[in-house]
Coordinates of N, CA and C in Angstrom, one line a residue:
X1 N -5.0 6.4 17.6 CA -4.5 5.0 17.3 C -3.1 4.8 18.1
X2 N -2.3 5.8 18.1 CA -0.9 6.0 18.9 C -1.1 5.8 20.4
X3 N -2.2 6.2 21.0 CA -2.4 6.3 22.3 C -2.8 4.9 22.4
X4 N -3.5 4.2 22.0 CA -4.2 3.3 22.1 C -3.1 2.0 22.0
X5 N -2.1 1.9 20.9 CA -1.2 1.4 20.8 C 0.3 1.5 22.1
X6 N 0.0 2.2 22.8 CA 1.0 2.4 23.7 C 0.3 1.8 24.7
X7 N -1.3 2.2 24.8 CA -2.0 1.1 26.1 C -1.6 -0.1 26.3
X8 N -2.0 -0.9 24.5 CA -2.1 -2.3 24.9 C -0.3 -2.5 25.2
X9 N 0.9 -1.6 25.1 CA 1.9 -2.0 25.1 C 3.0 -2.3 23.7
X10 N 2.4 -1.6 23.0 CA 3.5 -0.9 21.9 C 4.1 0.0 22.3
X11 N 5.3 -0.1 21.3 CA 5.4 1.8 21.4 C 5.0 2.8 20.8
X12 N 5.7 3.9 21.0 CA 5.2 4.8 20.3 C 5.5 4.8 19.0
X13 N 6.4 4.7 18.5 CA 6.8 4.3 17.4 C 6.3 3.7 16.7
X14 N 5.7 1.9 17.1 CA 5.1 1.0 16.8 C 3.4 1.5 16.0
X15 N 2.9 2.2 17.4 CA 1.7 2.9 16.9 C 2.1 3.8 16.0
X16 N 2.6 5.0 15.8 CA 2.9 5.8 14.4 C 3.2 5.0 13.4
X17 N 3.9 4.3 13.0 CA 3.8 3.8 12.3 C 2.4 2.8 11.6
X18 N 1.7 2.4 12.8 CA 0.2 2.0 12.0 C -0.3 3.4 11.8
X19 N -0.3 4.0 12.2 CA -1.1 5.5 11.7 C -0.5 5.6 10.4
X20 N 0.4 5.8 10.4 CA 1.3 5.9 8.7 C 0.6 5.3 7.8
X21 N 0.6 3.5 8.3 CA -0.1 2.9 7.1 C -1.5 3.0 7.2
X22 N -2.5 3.2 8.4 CA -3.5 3.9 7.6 C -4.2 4.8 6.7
X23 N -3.2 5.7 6.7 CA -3.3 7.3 6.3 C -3.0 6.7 5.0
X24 N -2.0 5.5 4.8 CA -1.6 4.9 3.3 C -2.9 4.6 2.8
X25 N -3.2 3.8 3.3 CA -4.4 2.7 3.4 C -6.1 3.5 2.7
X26 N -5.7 4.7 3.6 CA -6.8 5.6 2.9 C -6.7 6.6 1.7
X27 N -5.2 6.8 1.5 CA -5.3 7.1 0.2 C -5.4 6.2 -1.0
X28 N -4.9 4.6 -0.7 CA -5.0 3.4 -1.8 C -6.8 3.9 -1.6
X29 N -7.3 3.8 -0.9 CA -8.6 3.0 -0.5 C -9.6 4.5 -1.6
X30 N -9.2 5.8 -1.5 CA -9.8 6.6 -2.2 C -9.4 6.4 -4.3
X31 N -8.8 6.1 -4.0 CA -8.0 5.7 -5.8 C -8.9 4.5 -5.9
X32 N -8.8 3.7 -5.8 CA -9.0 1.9 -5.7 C -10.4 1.9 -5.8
X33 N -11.1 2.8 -4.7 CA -12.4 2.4 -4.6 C -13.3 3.4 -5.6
X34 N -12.7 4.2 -5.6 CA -13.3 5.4 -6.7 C -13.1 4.8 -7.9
X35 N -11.6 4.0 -8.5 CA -12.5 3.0 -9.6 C -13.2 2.3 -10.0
X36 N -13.3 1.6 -8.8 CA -14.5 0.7 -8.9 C -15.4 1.3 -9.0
X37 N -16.0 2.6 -8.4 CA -17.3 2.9 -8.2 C -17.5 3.3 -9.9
X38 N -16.4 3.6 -10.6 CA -17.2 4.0 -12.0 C -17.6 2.8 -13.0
X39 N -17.4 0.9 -12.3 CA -18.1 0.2 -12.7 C -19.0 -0.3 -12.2
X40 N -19.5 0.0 -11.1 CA -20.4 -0.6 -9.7 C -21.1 1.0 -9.3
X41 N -22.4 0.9 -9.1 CA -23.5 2.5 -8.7 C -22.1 2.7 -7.2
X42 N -22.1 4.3 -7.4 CA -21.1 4.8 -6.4 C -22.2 4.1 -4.9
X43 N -23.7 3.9 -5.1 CA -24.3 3.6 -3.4 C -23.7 2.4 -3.5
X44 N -23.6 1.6 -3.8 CA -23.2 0.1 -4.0 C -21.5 0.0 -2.8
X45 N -21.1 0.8 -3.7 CA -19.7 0.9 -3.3 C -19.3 1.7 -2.0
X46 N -20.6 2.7 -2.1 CA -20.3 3.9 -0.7 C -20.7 2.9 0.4
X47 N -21.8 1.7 0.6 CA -22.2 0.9 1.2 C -21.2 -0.1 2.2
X48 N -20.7 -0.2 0.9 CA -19.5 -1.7 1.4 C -18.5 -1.4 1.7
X49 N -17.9 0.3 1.8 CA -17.4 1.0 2.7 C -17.9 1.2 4.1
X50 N -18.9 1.7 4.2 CA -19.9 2.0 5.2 C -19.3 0.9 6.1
X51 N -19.9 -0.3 5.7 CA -20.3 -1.2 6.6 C -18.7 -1.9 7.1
X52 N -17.8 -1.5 5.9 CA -16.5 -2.5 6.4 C -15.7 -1.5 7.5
X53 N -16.0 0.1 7.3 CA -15.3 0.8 8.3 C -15.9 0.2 9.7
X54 N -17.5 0.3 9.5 CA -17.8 -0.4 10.4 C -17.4 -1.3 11.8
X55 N -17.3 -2.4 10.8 CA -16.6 -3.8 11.1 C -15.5 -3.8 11.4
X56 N -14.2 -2.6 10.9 CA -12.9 -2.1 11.6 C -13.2 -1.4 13.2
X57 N -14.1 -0.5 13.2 CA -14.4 -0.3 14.3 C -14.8 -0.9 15.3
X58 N -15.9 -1.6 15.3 CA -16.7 -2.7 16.4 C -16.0 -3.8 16.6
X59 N -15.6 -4.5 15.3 CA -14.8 -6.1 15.4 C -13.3 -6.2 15.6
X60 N -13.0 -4.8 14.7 CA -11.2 -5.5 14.7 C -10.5 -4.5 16.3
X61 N -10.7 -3.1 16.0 CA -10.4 -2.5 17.1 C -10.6 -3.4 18.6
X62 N -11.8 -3.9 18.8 CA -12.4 -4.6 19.8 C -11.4 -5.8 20.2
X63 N -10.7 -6.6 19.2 CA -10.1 -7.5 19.4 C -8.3 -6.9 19.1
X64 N -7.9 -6.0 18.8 CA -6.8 -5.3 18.5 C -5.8 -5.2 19.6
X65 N -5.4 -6.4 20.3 CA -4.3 -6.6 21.5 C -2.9 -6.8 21.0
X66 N -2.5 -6.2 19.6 CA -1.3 -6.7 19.2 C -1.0 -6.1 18.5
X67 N 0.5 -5.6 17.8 CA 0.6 -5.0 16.8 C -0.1 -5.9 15.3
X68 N 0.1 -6.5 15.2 CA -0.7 -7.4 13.7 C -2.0 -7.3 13.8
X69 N -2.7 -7.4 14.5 CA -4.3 -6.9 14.9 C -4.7 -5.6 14.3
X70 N -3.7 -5.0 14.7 CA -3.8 -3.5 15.2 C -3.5 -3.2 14.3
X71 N -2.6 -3.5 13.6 CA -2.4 -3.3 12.1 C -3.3 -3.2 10.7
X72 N -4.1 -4.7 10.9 CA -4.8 -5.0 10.0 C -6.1 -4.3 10.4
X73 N -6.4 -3.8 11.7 CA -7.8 -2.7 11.8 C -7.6 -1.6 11.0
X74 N -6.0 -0.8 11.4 CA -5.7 0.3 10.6 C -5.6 0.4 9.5
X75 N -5.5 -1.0 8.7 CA -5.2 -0.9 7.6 C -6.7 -1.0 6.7
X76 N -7.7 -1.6 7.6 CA -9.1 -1.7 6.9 C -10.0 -0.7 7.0
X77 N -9.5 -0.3 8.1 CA -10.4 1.1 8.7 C -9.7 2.5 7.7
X78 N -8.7 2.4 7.3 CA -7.8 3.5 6.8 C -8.2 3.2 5.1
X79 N -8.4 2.0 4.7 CA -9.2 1.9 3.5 C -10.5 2.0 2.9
X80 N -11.4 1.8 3.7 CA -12.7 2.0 3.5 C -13.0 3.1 3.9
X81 N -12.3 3.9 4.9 CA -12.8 5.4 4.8 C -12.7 6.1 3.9
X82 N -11.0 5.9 3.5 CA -10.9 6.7 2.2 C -11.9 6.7 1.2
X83 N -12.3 5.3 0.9 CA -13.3 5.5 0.4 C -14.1 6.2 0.0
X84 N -15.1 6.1 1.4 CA -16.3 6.7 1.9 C -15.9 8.2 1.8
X85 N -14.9 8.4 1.9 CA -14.2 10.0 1.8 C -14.7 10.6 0.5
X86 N -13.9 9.4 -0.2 CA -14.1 10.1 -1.3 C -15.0 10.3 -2.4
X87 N -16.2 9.2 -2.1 CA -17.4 9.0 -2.4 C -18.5 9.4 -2.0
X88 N -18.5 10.1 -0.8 CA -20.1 10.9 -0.4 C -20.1 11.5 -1.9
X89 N -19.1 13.1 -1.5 CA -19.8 13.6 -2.5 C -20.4 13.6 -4.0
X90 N -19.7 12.6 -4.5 CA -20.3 12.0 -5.8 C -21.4 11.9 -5.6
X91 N -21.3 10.6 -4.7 CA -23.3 9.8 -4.1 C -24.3 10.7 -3.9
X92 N -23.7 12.0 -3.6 CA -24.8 13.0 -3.1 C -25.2 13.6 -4.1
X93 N -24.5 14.1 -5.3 CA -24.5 14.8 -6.4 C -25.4 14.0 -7.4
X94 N -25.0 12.5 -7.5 CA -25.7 11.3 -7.7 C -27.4 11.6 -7.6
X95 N -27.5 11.6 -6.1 CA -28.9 11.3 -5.7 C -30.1 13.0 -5.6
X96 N -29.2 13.8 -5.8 CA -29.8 15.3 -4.7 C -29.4 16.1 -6.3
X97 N -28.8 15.7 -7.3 CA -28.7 17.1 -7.8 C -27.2 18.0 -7.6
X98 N -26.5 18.4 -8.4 CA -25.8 19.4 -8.4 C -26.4 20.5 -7.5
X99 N -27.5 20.8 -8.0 CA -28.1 22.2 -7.4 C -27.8 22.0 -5.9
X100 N -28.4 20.7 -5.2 CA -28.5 20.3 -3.7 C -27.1 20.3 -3.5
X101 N -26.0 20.2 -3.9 CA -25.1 19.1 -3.4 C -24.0 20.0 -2.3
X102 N -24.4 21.5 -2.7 CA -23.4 22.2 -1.4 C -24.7 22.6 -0.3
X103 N -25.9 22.6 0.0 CA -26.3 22.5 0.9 C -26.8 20.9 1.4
X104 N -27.1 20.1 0.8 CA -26.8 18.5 1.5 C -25.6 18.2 1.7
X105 N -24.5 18.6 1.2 CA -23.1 18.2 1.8 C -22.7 19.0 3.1
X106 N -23.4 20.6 3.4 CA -23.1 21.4 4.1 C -24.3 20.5 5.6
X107 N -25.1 20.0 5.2 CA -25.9 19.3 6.4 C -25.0 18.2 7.0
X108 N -24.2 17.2 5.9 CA -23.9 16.2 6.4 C -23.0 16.7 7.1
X109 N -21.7 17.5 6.5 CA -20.2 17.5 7.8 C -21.0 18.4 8.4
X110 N -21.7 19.1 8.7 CA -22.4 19.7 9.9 C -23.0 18.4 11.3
X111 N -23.5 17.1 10.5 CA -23.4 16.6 11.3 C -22.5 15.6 11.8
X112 N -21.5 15.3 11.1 CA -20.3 14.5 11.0 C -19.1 15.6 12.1
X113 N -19.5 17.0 12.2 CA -18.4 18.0 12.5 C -19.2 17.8 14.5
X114 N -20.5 17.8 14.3 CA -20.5 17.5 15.5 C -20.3 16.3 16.4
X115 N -20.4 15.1 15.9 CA -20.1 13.7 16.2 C -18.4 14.2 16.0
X116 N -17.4 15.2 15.5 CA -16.3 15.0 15.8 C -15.7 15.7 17.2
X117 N -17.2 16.6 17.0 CA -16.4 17.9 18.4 C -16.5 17.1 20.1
X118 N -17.9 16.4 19.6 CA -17.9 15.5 20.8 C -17.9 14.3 21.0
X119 N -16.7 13.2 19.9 CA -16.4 12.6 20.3 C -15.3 11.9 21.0
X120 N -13.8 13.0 21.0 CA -12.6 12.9 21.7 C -13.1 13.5 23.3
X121 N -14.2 14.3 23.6 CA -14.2 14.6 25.1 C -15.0 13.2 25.8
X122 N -16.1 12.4 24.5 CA -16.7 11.7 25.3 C -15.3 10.3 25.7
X123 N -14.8 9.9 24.4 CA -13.8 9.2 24.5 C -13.0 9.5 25.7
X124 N -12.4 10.7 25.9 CA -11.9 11.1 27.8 C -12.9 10.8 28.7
X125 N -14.2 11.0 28.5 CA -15.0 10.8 29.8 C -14.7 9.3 30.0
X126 N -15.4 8.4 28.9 CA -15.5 6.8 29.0 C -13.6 6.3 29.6
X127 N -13.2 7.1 29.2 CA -11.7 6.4 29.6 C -11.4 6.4 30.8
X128 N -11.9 7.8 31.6 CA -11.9 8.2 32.9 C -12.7 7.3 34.1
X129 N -13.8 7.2 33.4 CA -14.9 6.4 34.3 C -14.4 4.9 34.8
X130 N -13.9 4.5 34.0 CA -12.9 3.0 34.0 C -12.1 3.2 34.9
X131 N -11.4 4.1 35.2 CA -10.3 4.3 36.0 C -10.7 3.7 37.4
X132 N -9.4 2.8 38.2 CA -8.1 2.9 37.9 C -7.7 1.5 37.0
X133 N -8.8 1.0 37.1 CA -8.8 -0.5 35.6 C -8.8 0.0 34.3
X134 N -8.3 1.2 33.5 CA -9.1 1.7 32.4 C -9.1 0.8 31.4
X135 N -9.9 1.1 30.4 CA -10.3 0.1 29.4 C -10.9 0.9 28.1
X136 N -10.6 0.7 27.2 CA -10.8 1.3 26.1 C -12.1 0.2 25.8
X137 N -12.9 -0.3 25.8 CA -13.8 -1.1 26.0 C -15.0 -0.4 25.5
X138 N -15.6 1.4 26.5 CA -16.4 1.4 26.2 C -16.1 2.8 25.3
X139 N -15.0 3.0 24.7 CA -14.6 4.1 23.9 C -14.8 3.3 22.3
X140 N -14.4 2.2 22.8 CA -14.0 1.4 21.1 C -16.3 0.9 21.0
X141 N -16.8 0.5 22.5 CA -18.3 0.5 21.6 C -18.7 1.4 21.2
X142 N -18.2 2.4 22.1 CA -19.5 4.0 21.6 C -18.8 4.3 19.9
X143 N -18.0 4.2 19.5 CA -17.3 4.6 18.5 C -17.9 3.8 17.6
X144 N -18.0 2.0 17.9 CA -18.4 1.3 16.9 C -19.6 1.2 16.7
X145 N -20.9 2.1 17.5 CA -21.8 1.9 17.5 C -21.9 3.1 17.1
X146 N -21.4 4.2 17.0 CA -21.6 5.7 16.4 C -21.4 5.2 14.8
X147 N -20.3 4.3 14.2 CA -20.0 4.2 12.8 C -20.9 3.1 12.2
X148 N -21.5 2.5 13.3 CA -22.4 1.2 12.7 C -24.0 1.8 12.3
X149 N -24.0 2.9 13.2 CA -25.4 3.8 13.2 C -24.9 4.2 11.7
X150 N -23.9 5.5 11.3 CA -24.0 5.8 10.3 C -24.1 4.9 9.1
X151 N -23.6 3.5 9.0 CA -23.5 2.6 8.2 C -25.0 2.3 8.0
X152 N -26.1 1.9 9.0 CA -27.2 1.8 8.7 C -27.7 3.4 8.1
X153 N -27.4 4.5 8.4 CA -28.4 5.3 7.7 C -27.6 5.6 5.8
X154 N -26.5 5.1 6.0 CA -26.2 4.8 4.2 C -26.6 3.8 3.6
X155 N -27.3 2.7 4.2 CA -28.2 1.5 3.9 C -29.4 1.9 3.7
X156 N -29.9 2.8 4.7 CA -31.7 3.1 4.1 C -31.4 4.2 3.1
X157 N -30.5 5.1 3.0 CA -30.5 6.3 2.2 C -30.2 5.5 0.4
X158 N -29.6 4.3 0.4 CA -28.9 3.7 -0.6 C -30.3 2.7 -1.1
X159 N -31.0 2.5 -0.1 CA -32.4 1.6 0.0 C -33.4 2.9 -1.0
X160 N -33.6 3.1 -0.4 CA -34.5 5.2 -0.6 C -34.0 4.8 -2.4
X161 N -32.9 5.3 -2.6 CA -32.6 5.7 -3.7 C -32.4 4.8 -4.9
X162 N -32.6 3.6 -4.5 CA -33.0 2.6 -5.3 C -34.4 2.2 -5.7
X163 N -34.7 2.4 -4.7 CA -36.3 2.4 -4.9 C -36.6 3.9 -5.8
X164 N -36.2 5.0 -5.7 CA -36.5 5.9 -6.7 C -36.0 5.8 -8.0
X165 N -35.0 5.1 -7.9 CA -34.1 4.9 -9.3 C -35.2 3.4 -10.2
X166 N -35.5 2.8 -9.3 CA -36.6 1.6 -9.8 C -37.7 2.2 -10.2
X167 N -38.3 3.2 -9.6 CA -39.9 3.8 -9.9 C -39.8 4.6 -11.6
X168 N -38.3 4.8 -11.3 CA -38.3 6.1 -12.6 C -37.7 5.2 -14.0
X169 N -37.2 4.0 -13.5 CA -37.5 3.1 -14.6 C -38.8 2.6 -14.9
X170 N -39.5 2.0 -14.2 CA -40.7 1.5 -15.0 C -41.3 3.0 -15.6
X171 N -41.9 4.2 -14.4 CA -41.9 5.4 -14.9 C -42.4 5.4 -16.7
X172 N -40.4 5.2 -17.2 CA -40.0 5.2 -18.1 C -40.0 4.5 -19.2
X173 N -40.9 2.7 -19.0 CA -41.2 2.5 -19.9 C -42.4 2.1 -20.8

């Protein structure tokens, strides 16, 4: 966010400091949203995380030519992750079982660990390619289409698990 903030013409400063209030942003956002989730199903809540990190990625980043912009992406993106942070593993414990929940959690950051290893080299490649116009353009879509993908597969996993949670009601009466 620092680098990116000094592109459009912040400083450096300017940009650490939105990193600061992200990192805020996602600790409110793990407190805040983790209460809610104990009056709202944690998929409900892990969902509208999902989709609003989303929407910080694709929409606000995409439009983020300013410090105020730039601000309010960090600050939505730095909220709803925490979130999402701090609600998988519930959700998963939720749906899979205690028994499951350190080998389903061991699959997810397995794949979450690879989408991290290769997404700062591809982000250098796409930034490179642009050169000597560079543009963070097709760094901010591949990113917002990498987080918009995951947000649909917590939509069909939250879909799945409603429909099991509905079967095992009637099931039941």
């Amino acid at each position: 966010m620092q680098t990116y903030a000094v592109f459009i013409g912040l400083s450096a400063e300017r940009g650490a400091l939105i990193l600061g209030f992200s990192n805020g942003a996602s600790f409110a956002g793990r407190v805040i949203l983790g209460l809610i989730s104990d009056y709202f199903s944690n998929a409900k809540v892990l969902l509208v995380c999902a989709w609003f990190t989303a929407f910080a990625v694709l929409v606000l980043w995409s439009i983020s030519h300013s410090f105020g912009v730039l601000l309010l992406m960090g600050l939505t993106y730095g909220f709803f992750i925490g979130g999402y942070i701090s609600l998988v593993p519930v959700a998963v414990a939720q749906s899979f079982g205690a028994k499951q929940m350190a080998s389903t959690m061991g699959l997810m950051f397995t794949a979450a660990g690879l989408a991290m290893f290769g997404g700062a080299p591809l982000a250098g490649f796409l930034l490179d390619v642009t050169q000597p116009n560079t543009s963070y353009l097709p760094v901010i879509l591949a990113s917002g289409l990498a987080v918009t993908l995951g947000a649909l597969c917590v939509s069909i996993w939250a879909y799945l698990d409603w429909k099991v949670k509905r079967a095992q009601l009637v099931k039941d009466k």
